[in-house]
Short mmCIF file of C-alpha atoms in Angstrom, two decimals:
data_model
loop_
_atom_site.label_atom_id
_atom_site.label_comp_id
_atom_site.label_asym_id
_atom_site.label_seq_id
_atom_site.Cartn_x
_atom_site.Cartn_y
_atom_site.Cartn_z
CA MET A 1 185.49 17.26 105.12
CA MET A 2 189.13 17.52 106.02
CA ARG A 3 188.61 20.99 107.41
CA ALA A 4 185.75 19.63 109.52
CA LEU A 5 188.10 16.74 110.91
CA VAL A 6 190.98 19.33 111.63
CA PHE A 7 188.55 21.40 113.52
CA LEU A 8 187.12 18.58 115.49
CA VAL A 9 190.58 17.35 116.53
CA LEU A 10 191.52 20.90 117.73
CA ALA A 11 188.23 21.27 119.60
CA LEU A 12 189.02 18.03 121.39
CA LEU A 13 192.49 18.94 122.33
CA ALA A 14 191.35 22.18 123.60
CA GLY A 15 188.73 20.74 125.54
CA GLU A 16 191.26 18.08 126.99
CA SER A 17 193.61 20.89 127.92
CA SER A 18 190.93 23.01 129.73
CA ALA A 19 189.79 20.02 131.58
CA LEU A 20 193.51 19.38 132.86
CA GLU A 21 193.82 22.68 133.70
CA GLY A 22 190.55 22.56 135.72
CA LEU A 23 191.72 19.78 137.72
CA ASP A 24 194.14 22.06 139.72
CA ALA A 25 190.99 23.43 141.50
CA ILE A 26 190.35 19.97 143.09
CA THR A 27 192.71 20.04 145.96
CA VAL A 28 192.97 19.55 149.61
CA THR A 29 195.32 21.86 151.68
CA THR A 30 196.52 20.83 155.28
CA GLU A 31 196.55 23.68 157.45
CA PRO A 32 199.08 24.18 160.19
CA ASN A 33 196.68 23.11 162.78
CA GLY A 34 196.04 19.68 161.10
CA GLN A 35 192.74 20.44 159.71
CA GLN A 36 192.20 20.03 155.94
CA THR A 37 190.61 22.56 153.83
CA TYR A 38 188.86 21.50 150.58
CA SER A 39 189.02 23.62 147.20
CA VAL A 40 185.72 25.34 146.13
CA SER A 41 185.35 22.76 143.30
CA LEU A 42 185.60 19.78 145.66
CA GLN A 43 183.14 21.28 148.12
CA ILE A 44 180.75 21.97 145.34
CA LEU A 45 181.10 18.38 144.28
CA ILE A 46 180.57 17.22 147.78
CA LEU A 47 177.66 19.40 148.21
CA MET A 48 175.93 18.12 144.93
CA THR A 49 176.54 14.54 146.23
CA LEU A 50 174.81 15.47 149.51
CA PHE A 51 171.87 16.73 147.63
CA THR A 52 171.28 13.33 146.02
CA LEU A 53 171.04 11.79 149.35
CA LEU A 54 168.61 14.40 150.57
CA PRO A 55 165.41 12.22 149.85
CA ALA A 56 167.18 9.45 152.12
CA GLY A 57 167.85 11.89 154.87
CA LEU A 58 164.18 13.15 154.74
CA LEU A 59 163.11 9.59 155.23
CA MET A 60 165.64 8.40 157.72
CA MET A 61 166.58 11.37 159.99
CA THR A 62 163.39 13.43 160.37
CA SER A 63 159.51 12.91 161.52
CA PHE A 64 158.40 12.03 157.97
CA THR A 65 158.18 8.26 158.42
CA ARG A 66 155.97 8.51 161.69
CA ILE A 67 153.70 10.69 159.87
CA ILE A 68 153.13 9.26 156.56
CA ILE A 69 152.61 5.83 158.19
CA VAL A 70 150.10 7.29 160.54
CA LEU A 71 148.17 8.98 157.70
CA ALA A 72 148.22 5.91 155.51
CA LEU A 73 146.76 3.73 158.43
CA LEU A 74 144.16 6.25 159.04
CA ARG A 75 143.07 6.24 155.38
CA GLN A 76 143.05 2.49 155.58
CA ALA A 77 140.97 2.24 158.85
CA LEU A 78 138.48 4.77 157.30
CA GLY A 79 138.05 2.23 154.36
CA THR A 80 138.03 5.15 151.61
CA GLN A 81 140.45 3.56 149.25
CA GLN A 82 142.31 6.20 147.53
CA THR A 83 140.83 9.35 149.27
CA PRO A 84 142.75 11.27 150.18
CA THR A 85 145.10 10.66 147.51
CA ASN A 86 148.79 9.64 147.86
CA GLN A 87 149.75 13.13 146.49
CA THR A 88 147.58 14.62 149.24
CA LEU A 89 148.81 12.47 151.85
CA ILE A 90 152.62 12.84 151.01
CA GLY A 91 151.98 16.82 150.81
CA LEU A 92 150.47 17.09 154.11
CA ALA A 93 153.30 14.69 155.61
CA LEU A 94 155.88 16.94 154.04
CA PHE A 95 154.51 20.21 155.42
CA LEU A 96 153.93 18.74 158.76
CA THR A 97 157.26 17.41 158.70
CA LEU A 98 158.55 21.00 157.89
CA PHE A 99 156.64 22.42 160.96
CA VAL A 100 157.83 19.64 163.54
CA MET A 101 161.66 20.07 162.27
CA ALA A 102 161.59 23.71 161.97
CA PRO A 103 163.45 24.19 165.37
CA VAL A 104 165.86 21.67 164.28
CA LEU A 105 166.51 23.17 160.74
CA GLU A 106 166.76 26.64 162.45
CA LYS A 107 169.34 25.48 164.91
CA SER A 108 171.47 23.73 162.24
CA TYR A 109 171.26 26.95 160.14
CA GLU A 110 172.54 29.21 162.91
CA GLN A 111 175.37 27.06 164.28
CA ALA A 112 176.63 25.46 160.70
CA VAL A 113 175.33 27.08 157.62
CA GLN A 114 175.66 30.77 158.60
CA PRO A 115 179.28 30.43 159.83
CA TYR A 116 180.24 28.55 156.91
CA LEU A 117 178.59 31.35 154.56
CA ASP A 118 180.53 33.89 156.67
CA ASP A 119 183.76 31.85 156.24
CA LYS A 120 184.36 31.09 159.74
CA ILE A 121 184.31 27.44 159.48
CA ASN A 122 185.37 24.86 156.94
CA LEU A 123 183.26 22.36 155.16
CA GLN A 124 184.18 19.49 157.60
CA GLN A 125 183.24 21.39 160.66
CA THR A 126 179.94 22.68 158.88
CA LEU A 127 178.78 19.12 158.31
CA GLN A 128 179.72 18.18 161.84
CA LEU A 129 177.74 20.94 163.42
CA ALA A 130 174.94 20.82 160.94
CA SER A 131 174.52 17.05 162.12
CA ASP A 132 174.46 17.96 166.00
CA PRO A 133 170.84 19.13 166.07
CA PHE A 134 169.53 16.20 163.87
CA ARG A 135 171.61 13.89 166.25
CA GLN A 136 169.91 15.34 169.13
CA PHE A 137 166.46 15.05 167.69
CA MET A 138 166.82 11.51 166.68
CA PHE A 139 168.36 10.65 170.14
CA GLY A 140 165.13 12.21 171.91
CA GLN A 141 162.91 10.05 169.85
CA THR A 142 164.75 6.58 170.08
CA ARG A 143 164.03 3.96 172.55
CA ASP A 144 166.81 2.73 174.65
CA SER A 145 165.88 -0.87 173.87
CA ASP A 146 166.39 -0.22 170.02
CA LEU A 147 169.60 2.06 170.49
CA ASN A 148 171.19 -0.82 172.73
CA LEU A 149 170.47 -3.41 170.33
CA PHE A 150 172.21 -1.85 167.55
CA MET A 151 175.01 -0.92 169.60
CA GLU A 152 175.30 -4.36 170.60
CA LEU A 153 175.33 -5.53 166.72
CA SER A 154 177.79 -2.83 165.77
CA GLY A 155 180.15 -3.92 168.78
CA LYS A 156 180.15 -0.49 170.22
CA SER A 157 178.39 -0.67 173.25
CA ASP A 158 181.03 1.03 175.33
CA ILE A 159 179.86 4.58 173.96
CA GLU A 160 179.28 6.87 176.83
CA SER A 161 178.24 10.10 175.19
CA LEU A 162 175.81 11.03 172.19
CA GLU A 163 178.93 12.91 170.45
CA ASP A 164 180.79 9.65 170.32
CA LEU A 165 177.57 7.67 168.79
CA PRO A 166 177.93 7.35 165.05
CA LEU A 167 175.11 8.02 162.80
CA THR A 168 175.28 4.24 161.45
CA VAL A 169 173.91 3.14 164.78
CA LEU A 170 171.80 5.98 165.61
CA VAL A 171 169.93 6.17 162.49
CA PRO A 172 168.82 2.30 162.26
CA ALA A 173 167.81 2.66 165.76
CA PHE A 174 165.77 5.82 165.21
CA MET A 175 163.94 4.36 162.36
CA THR A 176 163.09 1.26 164.28
CA SER A 177 161.50 3.32 166.98
CA GLU A 178 159.58 5.42 164.50
CA LEU A 179 158.01 2.36 162.98
CA LYS A 180 157.06 1.01 166.26
CA THR A 181 155.61 4.30 167.37
CA ALA A 182 153.75 4.85 164.15
CA PHE A 183 152.19 1.50 164.30
CA GLN A 184 151.12 2.13 168.02
CA ILE A 185 149.32 5.20 167.10
CA GLY A 186 148.02 3.28 164.10
CA PHE A 187 146.58 0.88 166.49
CA MET A 188 144.77 3.24 168.52
CA ILE A 189 143.24 4.95 165.41
CA PHE A 190 141.87 1.32 164.05
CA ILE A 191 139.95 0.80 167.31
CA PRO A 192 136.81 3.00 167.11
CA PHE A 193 136.40 2.34 163.18
CA LEU A 194 136.96 -1.41 164.01
CA ILE A 195 133.85 -1.15 166.69
CA ILE A 196 131.71 0.35 164.10
CA ASP A 197 132.49 -2.51 161.48
CA LEU A 198 131.59 -5.03 164.00
CA VAL A 199 128.34 -3.31 165.02
CA VAL A 200 127.21 -2.91 161.60
CA ALA A 201 128.35 -6.55 160.43
CA SER A 202 126.14 -7.75 163.53
CA VAL A 203 123.15 -5.65 162.75
CA LEU A 204 123.47 -6.86 158.98
CA MET A 205 123.67 -10.41 160.00
CA ALA A 206 120.70 -10.17 162.42
CA MET A 207 118.65 -8.74 159.82
CA GLY A 208 119.48 -11.65 157.48
CA MET A 209 121.19 -9.19 154.99
CA MET A 210 124.43 -11.62 154.72
CA MET A 211 124.94 -10.79 151.05
CA LEU A 212 125.48 -6.99 151.62
CA SER A 213 129.10 -6.02 152.37
CA PRO A 214 129.17 -4.25 155.78
CA LEU A 215 131.81 -1.87 154.42
CA ILE A 216 129.16 -0.22 152.32
CA ILE A 217 127.07 0.61 155.17
CA SER A 218 129.93 1.33 157.57
CA LEU A 219 131.65 4.14 155.59
CA PRO A 220 129.08 6.75 156.09
CA PHE A 221 129.22 6.03 159.82
CA LYS A 222 132.75 6.17 159.93
CA ILE A 223 133.14 9.51 158.01
CA MET A 224 130.41 10.85 160.21
CA LEU A 225 132.28 10.18 163.51
CA PHE A 226 135.47 11.37 162.04
CA VAL A 227 134.14 14.62 161.24
CA LEU A 228 132.04 15.05 164.57
CA VAL A 229 135.08 14.41 166.62
CA ASP A 230 137.37 16.78 164.36
CA GLY A 231 139.62 13.95 163.39
CA TRP A 232 142.01 15.76 161.03
CA THR A 233 142.82 18.28 163.79
CA LEU A 234 143.04 15.57 166.47
CA ILE A 235 145.33 13.31 164.31
CA ILE A 236 147.45 16.12 162.98
CA GLY A 237 147.88 17.58 166.77
CA THR A 238 148.81 14.21 168.27
CA LEU A 239 151.29 13.61 165.44
CA ALA A 240 152.84 17.09 165.92
CA SER A 241 152.91 16.91 169.77
CA SER A 242 154.22 13.31 169.79
CA PHE A 243 157.64 14.56 169.09
CA TYR A 244 157.76 16.91 171.96
CA ARG A 245 157.57 14.73 175.03
#
């Protein structure tokens, strides 16, 4: 028992000493030009922290929000309850988001990630250059009214260029515009299906079948209309083209 305690104490001391030695790798070096260079350990720590924010970035800085909302409203307009399933809609939204964001991702990789891997720029410059394509994408999809609103709320209404526009202002303005655009597209999707519901409800009432739910009768007609007009291609094509105005 005594030997085990001695071994445990020695192991703890060894681990503590090695941890203290490892702290030397977490350093920040100031270069002659004034820029700061982070050590490899600190860079890895920052990158791992950024990976935890990846889901939030996917929702807030890409086309995912508009796509998933439109697909959810489409399912509700059809009245098919859980068909397609949530997993199907999310998977479709993810791949469509990847398709829409492919030019942005490629540009970000070419001007930021690749130079960083070649040791041409530091981590701080990489993050700045990598965010520029996303900044341009979000700015192109944001309404001026939404942008002006958040600029006034933040007290930064004197910003003149896109480079000076902080993400804390651009991201909420972009999200607000995306929600507004998604609901506008959803409203247009609802109209034909709403007309079918009204026609079926009027016919059933004229026939005195008031106890029969109109949704049961209108659902096959909705599906038939959606298939005849090639609805999935139409919806997905409209969503993808809506980001390239």
